[in-house]
Short mmCIF file of C-alpha atoms and ligand atoms in Angstrom, two decimals:
data_model
loop_
_atom_site.label_atom_id
_atom_site.label_comp_id
_atom_site.label_asym_id
_atom_site.label_seq_id
_atom_site.Cartn_x
_atom_site.Cartn_y
_atom_site.Cartn_z
CA UNK A 920 -24.23 -19.70 -87.05
CA UNK A 921 -26.05 -16.56 -86.13
CA UNK A 922 -24.69 -13.41 -87.61
CA UNK A 923 -26.31 -10.72 -85.48
CA UNK A 924 -24.93 -7.88 -87.47
CA UNK A 925 -26.78 -9.02 -90.57
CA UNK A 926 -29.90 -6.82 -90.71
CA UNK A 927 -31.81 -9.24 -92.90
CA UNK A 928 -31.01 -12.45 -91.03
CA UNK A 929 -34.13 -13.85 -89.34
CA UNK A 930 -33.49 -16.10 -86.37
CA UNK A 931 -35.50 -19.29 -86.28
CA UNK A 932 -36.65 -20.17 -82.68
CA UNK A 933 -38.23 -23.66 -82.79
CA UNK A 934 -40.65 -24.59 -80.03
CA UNK A 935 -41.78 -28.00 -81.26
CA UNK A 936 -40.55 -29.51 -78.05
CA UNK A 937 -42.31 -27.01 -75.83
CA UNK A 938 -45.29 -25.28 -77.41
CA UNK A 939 -45.69 -28.14 -79.93
CA UNK A 940 -45.40 -30.93 -77.30
CA UNK A 941 -47.87 -29.21 -74.99
CA UNK A 942 -50.58 -29.88 -77.60
CA UNK A 943 -52.83 -32.49 -75.95
CA UNK A 944 -51.73 -35.94 -76.99
CA UNK A 945 -48.49 -34.92 -78.65
CA UNK A 946 -46.34 -36.05 -75.73
CA UNK A 947 -42.92 -37.41 -76.82
CA UNK A 948 -40.70 -39.86 -75.00
CA UNK A 949 -37.35 -38.70 -73.71
CA UNK A 950 -35.46 -40.50 -76.52
CA UNK A 951 -37.76 -38.93 -79.08
CA UNK A 952 -37.17 -35.44 -77.67
CA UNK A 953 -33.43 -35.92 -77.90
CA UNK A 954 -33.72 -37.24 -81.56
CA UNK A 955 -35.88 -34.23 -82.61
CA UNK A 956 -33.53 -31.79 -80.85
CA UNK A 957 -30.57 -33.31 -82.69
CA UNK A 958 -32.35 -32.89 -85.97
CA UNK A 959 -33.24 -29.31 -85.20
CA UNK A 960 -29.63 -28.52 -84.21
CA UNK A 961 -28.45 -30.21 -87.39
CA UNK A 962 -30.82 -28.32 -89.73
CA UNK A 963 -29.62 -24.90 -88.47
CA UNK A 964 -32.28 -23.78 -86.02
CA UNK A 965 -30.86 -20.89 -84.08
CA UNK A 966 -32.71 -21.37 -80.80
CA UNK A 967 -34.40 -24.57 -79.61
CA UNK A 968 -36.95 -24.11 -76.87
CA UNK A 969 -36.46 -27.54 -75.40
CA UNK A 970 -39.21 -27.57 -72.74
CA UNK A 971 -40.58 -26.16 -69.52
CA UNK A 972 -38.16 -27.49 -66.86
CA UNK A 973 -40.32 -26.98 -63.78
CA UNK A 974 -43.32 -28.73 -65.24
CA UNK A 975 -42.11 -32.24 -64.47
CA UNK A 976 -39.04 -34.33 -63.74
CA UNK A 977 -39.25 -35.64 -67.34
CA UNK A 978 -39.29 -32.14 -68.80
CA UNK A 979 -36.30 -31.15 -66.65
CA UNK A 980 -34.23 -34.12 -67.68
CA UNK A 981 -35.03 -33.65 -71.38
CA UNK A 982 -34.11 -30.00 -71.36
CA UNK A 983 -30.85 -30.57 -69.49
CA UNK A 984 -29.73 -33.45 -71.71
CA UNK A 985 -30.58 -31.46 -74.87
CA UNK A 986 -28.59 -28.60 -73.37
CA UNK A 987 -25.61 -30.77 -72.85
CA UNK A 988 -25.74 -32.38 -76.26
CA UNK A 989 -26.46 -29.43 -78.56
CA UNK A 990 -23.73 -28.54 -80.99
CA UNK A 991 -24.82 -25.36 -82.72
CA UNK A 992 -28.23 -24.13 -81.45
CA UNK A 993 -28.86 -22.01 -78.37
CA UNK A 994 -30.94 -24.01 -75.88
CA UNK A 995 -33.80 -22.29 -74.23
CA UNK A 996 -36.14 -23.24 -71.37
CA UNK A 997 -39.50 -21.72 -70.41
CA UNK A 998 -40.17 -20.24 -67.00
CA UNK A 999 -43.13 -18.37 -65.56
CA UNK A 1000 -42.63 -15.13 -63.77
CA UNK A 1001 -41.33 -16.43 -60.47
CA UNK A 1002 -37.94 -17.25 -59.04
CA UNK A 1003 -38.64 -20.98 -58.57
CA UNK A 1004 -39.42 -21.45 -62.26
CA UNK A 1005 -36.45 -19.29 -63.39
CA UNK A 1006 -34.01 -21.16 -61.10
CA UNK A 1007 -35.24 -24.50 -62.25
CA UNK A 1008 -34.91 -23.44 -65.85
CA UNK A 1009 -31.39 -22.20 -65.34
CA UNK A 1010 -30.40 -25.50 -63.71
CA UNK A 1011 -31.58 -27.28 -66.75
CA UNK A 1012 -29.96 -25.16 -69.45
CA UNK A 1013 -26.80 -23.92 -67.67
CA UNK A 1014 -24.56 -26.53 -69.31
CA UNK A 1015 -25.41 -25.62 -72.80
CA UNK A 1016 -22.73 -23.88 -74.78
CA UNK A 1017 -25.33 -21.22 -75.53
CA UNK A 1018 -28.35 -20.90 -73.29
CA UNK A 1019 -31.42 -18.74 -72.89
CA UNK A 1020 -34.03 -18.25 -70.21
CA UNK A 1021 -37.50 -17.51 -71.61
CA UNK A 1022 -39.76 -15.98 -68.97
CA UNK A 1023 -43.27 -14.70 -69.52
CA UNK A 1024 -46.40 -13.31 -67.96
CA UNK A 1025 -49.86 -12.71 -69.38
CA UNK A 1026 -50.26 -8.95 -69.71
CA UNK A 1027 -53.70 -8.59 -71.39
CA UNK A 1028 -56.61 -7.50 -69.08
CA UNK A 1029 -57.96 -11.10 -69.21
CA UNK A 1030 -54.60 -12.61 -68.13
CA UNK A 1031 -53.86 -9.93 -65.49
CA UNK A 1032 -57.18 -10.89 -63.87
CA UNK A 1033 -56.05 -14.50 -63.22
CA UNK A 1034 -53.29 -13.70 -60.65
CA UNK A 1035 -55.40 -10.65 -59.74
CA UNK A 1036 -52.52 -8.10 -60.17
CA UNK A 1037 -52.85 -4.42 -60.73
CA UNK A 1038 -50.89 -2.92 -63.68
CA UNK A 1039 -48.27 -1.60 -61.12
CA UNK A 1040 -47.94 -4.90 -59.34
CA UNK A 1041 -47.43 -6.77 -62.52
CA UNK A 1042 -44.86 -4.21 -63.73
CA UNK A 1043 -42.96 -4.72 -60.51
CA UNK A 1044 -43.05 -8.46 -60.87
CA UNK A 1045 -41.71 -8.19 -64.43
CA UNK A 1046 -38.85 -6.03 -63.27
CA UNK A 1047 -37.94 -8.47 -60.48
CA UNK A 1048 -38.13 -11.68 -62.54
CA UNK A 1049 -36.41 -10.45 -65.64
CA UNK A 1050 -33.55 -8.97 -63.45
CA UNK A 1051 -33.28 -12.30 -61.66
CA UNK A 1052 -33.12 -14.19 -64.90
CA UNK A 1053 -30.55 -11.86 -66.26
CA UNK A 1054 -28.39 -12.35 -63.18
CA UNK A 1055 -28.23 -16.02 -64.01
CA UNK A 1056 -28.01 -15.98 -67.83
CA UNK A 1057 -26.67 -13.38 -70.25
CA UNK A 1058 -29.38 -14.20 -72.76
CA UNK A 1059 -32.97 -13.60 -71.61
CA UNK A 1060 -36.16 -13.63 -73.56
CA UNK A 1061 -39.25 -12.00 -72.15
CA UNK A 1062 -42.80 -12.44 -73.45
CA UNK A 1063 -45.92 -10.51 -72.62
CA UNK A 1064 -48.37 -13.38 -73.16
CA UNK A 1065 -51.44 -12.38 -75.11
CA UNK A 1066 -49.63 -9.22 -76.25
CA UNK A 1067 -51.92 -8.73 -79.22
CA UNK A 1068 -54.86 -8.21 -76.77
CA UNK A 1069 -52.89 -6.04 -74.31
CA UNK A 1070 -53.61 -2.29 -74.03
CA UNK A 1071 -51.03 -0.40 -76.19
CA UNK A 1072 -49.86 1.95 -73.46
CA UNK A 1073 -49.40 -0.83 -70.98
CA UNK A 1074 -47.61 -3.09 -73.51
CA UNK A 1075 -45.09 -0.29 -74.26
CA UNK A 1076 -44.62 0.24 -70.51
CA UNK A 1077 -43.90 -3.36 -69.65
CA UNK A 1078 -41.62 -3.94 -72.59
CA UNK A 1079 -39.53 -0.92 -71.59
CA UNK A 1080 -39.28 -2.38 -68.04
CA UNK A 1081 -38.22 -5.75 -69.35
CA UNK A 1082 -35.54 -4.15 -71.54
CA UNK A 1083 -34.20 -2.08 -68.66
CA UNK A 1084 -34.18 -5.14 -66.46
CA UNK A 1085 -31.90 -6.91 -68.96
CA UNK A 1086 -34.09 -8.80 -71.46
CA UNK A 1087 -32.16 -9.30 -74.70
CA UNK A 1088 -35.13 -10.53 -76.77
CA UNK A 1089 -38.66 -9.25 -76.64
CA UNK A 1090 -41.20 -11.82 -77.97
CA UNK A 1091 -44.62 -10.62 -78.99
CA UNK A 1092 -47.07 -13.62 -78.67
CA UNK A 1093 -50.31 -13.75 -80.51
CA UNK A 1094 -51.38 -16.36 -77.98
CA UNK A 1095 -54.86 -16.99 -79.26
CA UNK A 1096 -54.26 -16.46 -82.99
CA UNK A 1097 -56.22 -13.24 -82.95
CA UNK A 1098 -54.14 -10.77 -85.00
CA UNK A 1099 -54.11 -10.30 -88.79
CA UNK A 1100 -51.11 -9.57 -91.10
CA UNK A 1101 -51.43 -5.73 -91.37
CA UNK A 1102 -51.99 -5.39 -87.66
CA UNK A 1103 -49.11 -7.75 -86.92
CA UNK A 1104 -46.64 -5.74 -89.04
CA UNK A 1105 -47.92 -2.41 -87.67
CA UNK A 1106 -47.70 -3.58 -84.01
CA UNK A 1107 -44.05 -4.56 -84.23
CA UNK A 1108 -43.10 -1.50 -86.27
CA UNK A 1109 -44.76 0.89 -83.70
CA UNK A 1110 -43.27 -0.92 -80.76
CA UNK A 1111 -39.78 -0.62 -82.25
CA UNK A 1112 -40.33 3.09 -82.99
CA UNK A 1113 -41.93 3.84 -79.58
CA UNK A 1114 -40.38 1.88 -76.81
CA UNK A 1115 -37.10 3.30 -75.38
CA UNK A 1116 -34.29 0.80 -75.80
CA UNK A 1117 -36.13 -1.17 -78.48
CA UNK A 1118 -33.17 -0.83 -80.89
CA UNK A 1119 -30.97 -2.70 -78.38
CA UNK A 1120 -32.96 -5.95 -78.39
CA UNK A 1121 -34.24 -8.44 -80.96
CA UNK A 1122 -38.07 -8.42 -81.46
CA UNK A 1123 -39.65 -11.84 -81.96
CA UNK A 1124 -43.01 -12.92 -83.24
CA UNK A 1125 -44.93 -15.98 -81.86
CA UNK A 1126 -48.17 -16.65 -83.66
CA UNK A 1127 -50.87 -19.24 -83.10
CA UNK A 1128 -52.95 -20.34 -86.05
CA UNK A 1129 -56.55 -20.15 -84.76
CA UNK A 1130 -57.68 -18.12 -87.79
CA UNK A 1131 -55.23 -19.77 -90.16
CA UNK A 1132 -53.04 -16.71 -90.34
CA UNK A 1133 -49.99 -17.63 -88.32
CA UNK A 1134 -47.57 -17.86 -91.27
CA UNK A 1135 -48.88 -14.62 -92.78
CA UNK A 1136 -48.82 -12.89 -89.35
CA UNK A 1137 -45.20 -14.00 -88.70
CA UNK A 1138 -43.97 -12.95 -92.08
CA UNK A 1139 -45.78 -9.60 -91.64
CA UNK A 1140 -44.09 -9.10 -88.26
CA UNK A 1141 -40.71 -9.57 -89.95
CA UNK A 1142 -41.70 -6.94 -92.50
CA UNK A 1143 -42.48 -4.73 -89.46
CA UNK A 1144 -39.08 -5.35 -88.00
CA UNK A 1145 -39.11 -8.64 -86.01
CA UNK A 1146 -35.97 -10.65 -86.52
CA UNK A 1147 -36.92 -13.89 -84.76
CA UNK A 1148 -39.79 -16.18 -85.83
CA UNK A 1149 -41.07 -18.67 -83.25
CA UNK A 1150 -42.43 -21.76 -84.88
CA UNK A 1151 -42.82 -25.51 -84.78
CA UNK A 1152 -42.23 -28.33 -87.28
CA UNK A 1153 -45.53 -29.16 -89.16
CA UNK A 1154 -47.14 -26.26 -87.21
CA UNK A 1155 -47.58 -28.62 -84.28
CA UNK A 1156 -49.17 -26.90 -81.32
CA UNK A 1157 -52.24 -26.50 -79.21
CA UNK A 1158 -55.68 -25.99 -80.86
CA UNK A 1159 -54.97 -24.98 -84.56
CA UNK A 1160 -51.20 -25.05 -83.83
CA UNK A 1161 -48.31 -22.67 -84.16
CA UNK A 1162 -46.59 -21.03 -87.14
CA UNK A 1163 -45.09 -23.81 -89.24
CA UNK A 1164 -41.25 -23.54 -89.53
CA UNK A 1165 -41.24 -24.99 -93.02
CA UNK A 1166 -43.74 -22.48 -94.30
CA UNK A 1167 -42.05 -19.30 -93.11
CA UNK A 1168 -38.63 -20.53 -94.16
CA UNK A 1169 -39.71 -21.53 -97.58
CA UNK A 1170 -41.84 -18.43 -98.09
CA UNK A 1171 -38.88 -16.11 -97.40
CA UNK A 1172 -36.72 -18.21 -99.64
CA UNK A 1173 -39.15 -18.48 -102.55
CA UNK A 1174 -40.40 -14.91 -102.39
CA UNK A 1175 -37.09 -13.35 -101.56
CA UNK A 1176 -37.84 -10.67 -104.13
CA UNK A 1177 -40.51 -9.17 -101.85
CA UNK A 1178 -39.24 -10.61 -98.45
CA UNK A 1179 -35.51 -10.11 -98.67
CA UNK A 1180 -34.64 -11.99 -95.52
CA UNK A 1181 -32.79 -15.20 -94.98
CA UNK A 1182 -32.38 -17.81 -92.30
CA UNK A 1183 -29.72 -20.35 -91.40
CA UNK A 1184 -31.97 -23.35 -92.15
CA UNK A 1185 -30.76 -26.19 -94.37
CA UNK A 1186 -34.06 -26.61 -96.15
CA UNK A 1187 -33.11 -30.03 -97.53
CA UNK A 1188 -33.59 -31.44 -94.04
CA UNK A 1189 -37.23 -30.30 -93.77
CA UNK A 1190 -38.98 -33.41 -95.07
CA UNK A 1191 -37.10 -35.83 -92.89
CA UNK A 1192 -37.74 -33.85 -89.60
CA UNK A 1193 -41.40 -33.30 -90.69
CA UNK A 1194 -41.92 -37.11 -90.96
CA UNK A 1195 -40.16 -37.79 -87.68
CA UNK A 1196 -42.19 -35.19 -85.82
CA UNK A 1197 -45.43 -36.56 -87.35
CA UNK A 1198 -44.44 -40.10 -86.21
CA UNK A 1199 -43.30 -39.42 -82.70
CA UNK A 1200 -46.15 -37.04 -81.94
CA UNK A 1201 -48.82 -39.18 -83.58
CA UNK A 1202 -50.05 -36.07 -85.38
CA UNK A 1203 -50.09 -36.90 -89.09
CA UNK A 1204 -49.65 -34.16 -91.63
CA UNK A 1205 -52.67 -33.42 -93.71
CA UNK A 1206 -52.17 -34.36 -97.37
CA UNK A 1207 -52.59 -30.82 -98.75
CA UNK A 1208 -50.45 -29.13 -96.04
CA UNK A 1209 -48.08 -26.54 -97.58
CA UNK A 1210 -44.47 -27.71 -98.11
CA UNK A 1211 -44.63 -31.06 -96.27
CA UNK A 1212 -48.05 -32.47 -97.22
CA UNK A 1213 -47.92 -35.66 -99.27
CA UNK A 1214 -49.59 -33.79 -102.19
CA UNK A 1215 -47.55 -30.59 -101.88
CA UNK A 1216 -45.42 -31.56 -104.89
CA UNK A 1217 -47.76 -34.02 -106.54
CA UNK A 1218 -49.13 -32.84 -109.85
CA UNK A 1219 -51.82 -35.29 -110.58
CA UNK A 1220 -54.39 -33.42 -112.70
CA UNK A 1221 -53.98 -34.00 -116.44
CA UNK A 1222 -53.56 -30.29 -117.17
CA UNK A 1223 -50.88 -29.89 -114.51
CA UNK A 1224 -48.93 -32.93 -115.66
CA UNK A 1225 -48.90 -31.72 -119.23
CA UNK A 1226 -47.68 -28.28 -118.15
CA UNK A 1227 -45.11 -29.84 -115.87
CA UNK A 1228 -43.67 -31.92 -118.66
CA UNK A 1229 -43.36 -28.84 -120.87
CA UNK A 1230 -41.72 -26.68 -118.23
CA UNK A 1231 -41.52 -27.47 -114.47
CA UNK A 1232 -41.82 -23.81 -113.62
CA UNK A 1233 -45.44 -23.82 -114.91
CA UNK A 1234 -46.70 -25.35 -111.71
CA UNK A 1235 -43.70 -25.60 -109.43
CA UNK A 1236 -42.52 -22.58 -107.46
CA UNK A 1237 -40.13 -24.65 -105.32
CA UNK A 1238 -38.14 -27.73 -106.29
CA UNK A 1239 -38.96 -30.88 -104.32
CA UNK A 1240 -35.19 -31.36 -103.77
CA UNK A 1241 -35.04 -28.10 -101.93
CA UNK A 1242 -37.09 -29.48 -99.08
CA UNK A 1243 -35.42 -32.83 -99.13
CA UNK A 1244 -37.75 -34.88 -101.41
CA UNK A 1245 -35.67 -37.09 -103.61
CA UNK A 1246 -36.44 -36.08 -107.26
CA UNK A 1247 -37.19 -39.31 -109.07
CA UNK A 1248 -38.28 -42.04 -106.86
CA UNK A 1249 -37.68 -45.51 -108.43
CA UNK A 1250 -39.20 -48.25 -106.24
CA UNK A 1251 -37.16 -51.05 -104.91
CA UNK A 1252 -38.18 -54.68 -105.35
CA UNK A 1253 -37.38 -58.09 -103.96
CA UNK A 1254 -34.17 -58.33 -105.92
CA UNK A 1255 -32.79 -55.14 -104.58
CA UNK A 1256 -29.71 -55.60 -102.35
CA UNK A 1257 -28.50 -54.12 -99.11
CA UNK A 1258 -26.39 -51.42 -100.89
CA UNK A 1259 -29.44 -50.17 -102.85
CA UNK A 1260 -31.43 -50.16 -99.65
CA UNK A 1261 -28.81 -48.22 -97.72
CA UNK A 1262 -28.41 -45.78 -100.60
CA UNK A 1263 -32.17 -45.16 -100.78
CA UNK A 1264 -32.48 -44.71 -96.94
CA UNK A 1265 -29.64 -42.21 -97.03
CA UNK A 1266 -31.33 -40.12 -99.63
CA UNK A 1267 -34.43 -40.16 -97.43
CA UNK A 1268 -32.37 -38.69 -94.62
CA UNK A 1269 -31.62 -41.83 -92.50
CA UNK A 1270 -28.14 -42.53 -91.26
CA UNK A 1271 -27.94 -46.15 -90.41
CA UNK A 1272 -25.33 -48.38 -88.94
CA UNK A 1273 -24.56 -51.93 -90.15
CA UNK A 1274 -26.55 -53.61 -87.43
CA UNK A 1275 -29.59 -51.52 -88.03
CA UNK A 1276 -29.30 -52.13 -91.78
CA UNK A 1277 -29.28 -55.87 -91.18
CA UNK A 1278 -32.50 -55.58 -89.27
CA UNK A 1279 -34.25 -53.23 -91.74
CA UNK A 1280 -33.05 -55.45 -94.58
CA UNK A 1281 -34.84 -58.47 -93.21
CA UNK A 1282 -38.06 -56.42 -92.80
CA UNK A 1283 -37.63 -54.99 -96.32
CA UNK A 1284 -37.29 -58.50 -97.87
CA UNK A 1285 -40.42 -59.61 -95.98
CA UNK A 1286 -42.28 -56.64 -97.35
CA UNK A 1287 -40.90 -57.05 -100.84
CA UNK A 1288 -42.17 -60.61 -100.85
CA UNK A 1289 -45.69 -59.41 -100.18
CA UNK A 1290 -45.57 -56.27 -102.27
CA UNK A 1291 -44.17 -56.03 -105.80
CA UNK A 1292 -42.83 -52.50 -105.51
CA UNK A 1293 -41.48 -50.93 -102.34
CA UNK A 1294 -41.82 -47.21 -102.58
CA UNK A 1295 -40.09 -44.47 -100.51
CA UNK A 1296 -43.05 -44.10 -98.23
CA UNK A 1297 -43.02 -47.89 -97.55
CA UNK A 1298 -39.41 -47.56 -96.46
CA UNK A 1299 -40.12 -44.63 -94.24
CA UNK A 1300 -42.98 -46.67 -92.64
CA UNK A 1301 -40.51 -49.52 -92.01
CA UNK A 1302 -38.07 -47.09 -90.38
CA UNK A 1303 -40.67 -45.79 -88.01
CA UNK A 1304 -40.77 -49.12 -86.23
CA UNK A 1305 -38.07 -48.49 -83.73
CA UNK A 1306 -37.39 -49.78 -80.30
CA UNK A 1307 -37.97 -53.34 -79.39
CA UNK A 1308 -38.97 -53.08 -75.77
CA UNK A 1309 -40.38 -56.49 -76.12
CA UNK A 1310 -42.23 -57.41 -72.91
CA UNK A 1311 -45.13 -58.42 -75.21
CA UNK A 1312 -44.62 -59.82 -78.62
CA UNK A 1313 -47.20 -60.90 -81.19
CA UNK A 1314 -46.68 -64.51 -82.05
CA UNK A 1315 -49.70 -65.17 -84.34
CA UNK A 1316 -53.27 -64.01 -84.81
CA UNK A 1317 -56.32 -65.12 -86.74
CA UNK A 1318 -59.31 -63.02 -87.42
CA UNK A 1319 -62.78 -63.83 -88.74
CA UNK A 1320 -65.03 -61.04 -89.77
CA UNK A 1321 -67.60 -59.95 -92.29
CA UNK A 1322 -71.35 -59.63 -92.49
CA UNK A 1323 -73.59 -61.62 -90.24
CA UNK A 1324 -72.28 -61.67 -86.78
CA UNK A 1325 -69.57 -60.36 -84.53
CA UNK A 1326 -65.89 -60.40 -85.51
CA UNK A 1327 -63.73 -63.00 -83.78
CA UNK A 1328 -60.05 -62.64 -83.05
CA UNK A 1329 -57.64 -65.11 -81.63
CA UNK A 1330 -54.37 -63.67 -80.58
CA UNK A 1331 -51.25 -65.45 -79.32
CA UNK A 1332 -48.85 -63.25 -77.42
CA UNK A 1333 -45.51 -63.95 -75.77
CA UNK A 1334 -45.56 -62.12 -72.41
CA UNK A 1335 -42.08 -61.98 -70.93
CA UNK A 1336 -41.18 -65.24 -72.60
CA UNK A 1337 -44.39 -67.07 -71.96
CA UNK A 1338 -46.96 -67.86 -74.67
CA UNK A 1339 -50.71 -67.17 -73.99
CA UNK A 1340 -53.69 -67.31 -76.35
CA UNK A 1341 -57.06 -65.53 -76.01
CA UNK A 1342 -60.12 -65.40 -78.28
CA UNK A 1343 -62.51 -62.42 -78.04
CA UNK A 1344 -65.45 -61.07 -80.04
CA UNK A 1345 -66.02 -57.46 -80.90
CA UNK A 1346 -67.45 -54.74 -83.03
CA UNK A 1347 -65.27 -55.36 -86.01
CA UNK A 1348 -61.80 -57.11 -86.24
CA UNK A 1349 -59.78 -54.36 -84.58
CA UNK A 1350 -62.11 -54.16 -81.56
CA UNK A 1351 -62.00 -57.96 -81.16
CA UNK A 1352 -58.19 -57.98 -81.51
CA UNK A 1353 -57.65 -55.21 -78.90
CA UNK A 1354 -60.00 -57.10 -76.52
CA UNK A 1355 -58.03 -60.30 -77.00
CA UNK A 1356 -54.76 -58.50 -76.20
CA UNK A 1357 -56.34 -56.93 -73.11
CA UNK A 1358 -57.56 -60.41 -72.08
CA UNK A 1359 -53.94 -61.70 -72.22
CA UNK A 1360 -52.43 -58.58 -70.74
CA UNK A 1361 -55.01 -56.84 -68.60
CA UNK A 1362 -54.37 -53.11 -68.30
CA UNK A 1363 -56.28 -49.96 -67.60
CA UNK A 1364 -54.73 -47.90 -70.31
CA UNK A 1365 -57.27 -45.69 -72.07
CA UNK A 1366 -57.21 -45.71 -75.88
CA UNK A 1367 -56.81 -42.01 -76.82
CA UNK A 1368 -56.17 -42.33 -80.51
CA UNK A 1369 -56.40 -44.98 -83.15
CA UNK A 1370 -55.41 -43.89 -86.63
CA UNK A 1371 -54.93 -45.75 -89.94
CA UNK A 1372 -53.26 -44.43 -93.12
CA UNK A 1373 -52.57 -46.09 -96.40
CA UNK A 1374 -48.90 -45.45 -97.16
CA UNK A 1375 -49.15 -45.75 -100.92
CA UNK A 1376 -51.87 -46.33 -103.54
CA UNK A 1377 -53.09 -49.83 -104.47
CA UNK A 1378 -54.94 -52.51 -102.58
CA UNK A 1379 -51.62 -54.11 -101.50
CA UNK A 1380 -50.64 -50.81 -99.86
CA UNK A 1381 -49.13 -50.92 -96.37
CA UNK A 1382 -51.32 -49.38 -93.63
CA UNK A 1383 -49.56 -47.43 -90.95
CA UNK A 1384 -51.38 -47.49 -87.74
CA UNK A 1385 -50.83 -45.12 -84.74
CA UNK A 1386 -52.17 -45.94 -81.29
CA UNK A 1387 -52.00 -43.62 -78.32
CA UNK A 1388 -52.58 -44.97 -74.82
CA UNK A 1389 -52.96 -43.05 -71.57
CA UNK A 1390 -52.51 -44.48 -68.06
CA UNK A 1391 -52.21 -42.42 -64.86
CA UNK A 1392 -51.14 -39.35 -66.83
CA UNK A 1393 -48.47 -41.27 -68.75
CA UNK A 1394 -48.87 -41.31 -72.45
CA UNK A 1395 -47.31 -43.77 -74.95
CA UNK A 1396 -47.71 -43.85 -78.69
CA UNK A 1397 -47.15 -46.99 -80.80
CA UNK A 1398 -46.92 -47.37 -84.50
CA UNK A 1399 -46.78 -50.21 -86.97
CA UNK A 1400 -47.03 -50.78 -90.66
CA UNK A 1401 -48.30 -53.86 -92.47
CA UNK A 1402 -50.08 -54.81 -95.66
CA UNK A 1403 -52.67 -56.30 -93.34
CA UNK A 1404 -54.48 -53.46 -91.48
CA UNK A 1405 -55.56 -55.62 -88.57
CA UNK A 1406 -52.10 -57.06 -88.03
CA UNK A 1407 -50.72 -53.46 -88.17
CA UNK A 1408 -53.29 -52.41 -85.57
CA UNK A 1409 -52.50 -55.25 -83.25
CA UNK A 1410 -48.75 -54.51 -83.54
CA UNK A 1411 -49.26 -50.72 -82.95
CA UNK A 1412 -51.34 -51.44 -79.86
CA UNK A 1413 -48.69 -53.88 -78.55
CA UNK A 1414 -45.98 -51.30 -79.36
CA UNK A 1415 -47.71 -48.68 -77.32
CA UNK A 1416 -48.19 -51.11 -74.45
CA UNK A 1417 -44.56 -52.06 -74.46
CA UNK A 1418 -43.63 -48.40 -74.27
CA UNK A 1419 -46.07 -47.80 -71.45
CA UNK A 1420 -44.58 -50.74 -69.52
CA UNK A 1421 -41.04 -49.35 -70.00
CA UNK A 1422 -42.10 -45.87 -68.85
CA UNK A 1423 -43.98 -47.27 -65.86
CA UNK A 1424 -40.83 -49.25 -64.84
CA UNK A 1425 -38.59 -46.23 -65.25
CA UNK A 1426 -40.70 -43.67 -63.41
CA UNK A 1427 -43.46 -45.35 -61.48
CA UNK A 1428 -47.08 -44.49 -61.92
CA UNK A 1429 -47.76 -40.83 -62.50
CA UNK A 1430 -44.09 -39.80 -62.02
CA UNK A 1431 -43.79 -38.38 -65.45
CA UNK A 1432 -47.17 -36.68 -65.43
CA UNK A 1433 -46.73 -32.88 -65.47
CA UNK A 1434 -47.09 -31.44 -62.00
CA UNK A 1435 -47.92 -28.17 -63.71
CA UNK A 1436 -50.33 -28.55 -66.53
CA UNK A 1437 -49.61 -26.53 -69.65
CA UNK A 1438 -53.16 -25.32 -69.23
CA UNK A 1439 -51.73 -23.17 -66.34
CA UNK A 1440 -49.94 -21.17 -69.00
CA UNK A 1441 -52.89 -19.89 -70.93
O1 KIV B 957 -48.55 -18.54 -76.94
C1 KIV B 957 -47.95 -18.01 -76.00
O2 KIV B 957 -48.29 -16.88 -75.56
C2 KIV B 957 -46.85 -18.75 -75.46
C3 KIV B 957 -46.07 -18.05 -74.41
C4 KIV B 957 -45.63 -18.91 -73.30
C5 KIV B 957 -44.84 -17.40 -75.05
O3 KIV B 957 -46.50 -19.87 -75.85
ZN1 ZN B 958 -47.60 -20.26 -77.74
#
């Protein structure tokens, strides 16, 4: 819970579901947004920015359902500087136990030029819209977008207006990732010293990572006096992304000697939510990413291993357990039973009911028959294969490929209960297989992403495949894992198609496409 009287408490404002999800291709389904919101709520995030309610019917529904479900976090929605956006936002969040309207306008010369407003006209608009938001909701955040490229005098003037109009949080966005740590600290410090009323509001920092300095800039802003960091899981976000939640939280915790601040985050929940966000967004985490990368706690070089064995502190400034990585990781095998599987999944952050366990156990046994040792990452891959919206199901497939000729793939699919077979040729086995699937189930979905990762080491490793399809503005991501890469690819493609079919049925073509593109924001 937020303790606002504590001077060193830094509020964590997570915008994975808004700024993160607006990253092209990172679209999540309704159910995925609810799941991520629940994990954020559970890990102690103070404020969840759940979406941009006026952007689409889908955004509105997600924000309002998250608002109704949240247990601890304050639920925030985004609104541009007009009454229609603000009213729609309030409609979506008003049932939350704790809610916040976040309204913004671009204040830098470049952004003022887009609506073609003079400084005075924009100042008037800020006064009107923030007052309107405050009449609806007692908790209002205001952001001068592109603040770090806004003239100093004008920035002070508009912040003062927003505070007088009732804003309770002033967020300072570095929208294009332009600032640097010393400047970031100095800007917040001078604003707090200069703007009348600044001591009555919370100052927030919202950094983008275009120059790779988002984490440093956010921490510097806190040193300058900000007490809210806006961030996303895995640093998900447009272009080079946003400040990564896990980085700022672990930095303040690990270097508390020089950054004596604290948050309400349960850091042991970091790894699980990081994996879930990577899976549902289709944005894999780079291996050497700080805190949550696969190699972040791996000490493979001989010198490091020797040092680690002598004393962990030699090379480890954080303990893996602190971020939710289980310390020792003994693999399971084909003789492991249900209890061992459940126990292992629980240590990995999954809470599973008996029915789900039954289903996972069958898949685990199947994998253990093909693979001697089943590692944590194998199990995580098994867990990512979720919903069975089975309009299309893979019955069998046979692929011939190699040197000297085109690859050939014969695929048998059950389409709404009826078996159909097709054979196609292509530029490699995956191309031939996707063509065969399209021959059985013709569709105009455009393949936006095809990604393959080996889950563990070894030639018997499972491959996880992500496929992202786009049709009429609707996006669906599918995943699969298998020791056979081509089978995993076929299943991931079918998974994405199944999801697309379900979305099409629920909403009709184009219904979930954003009426307001996020591009309108920046
Ligand atoms: O980066 C940005 O300026 C934003 C605003 C909408 C706060 O995301
Ligand atoms: Zn942003």
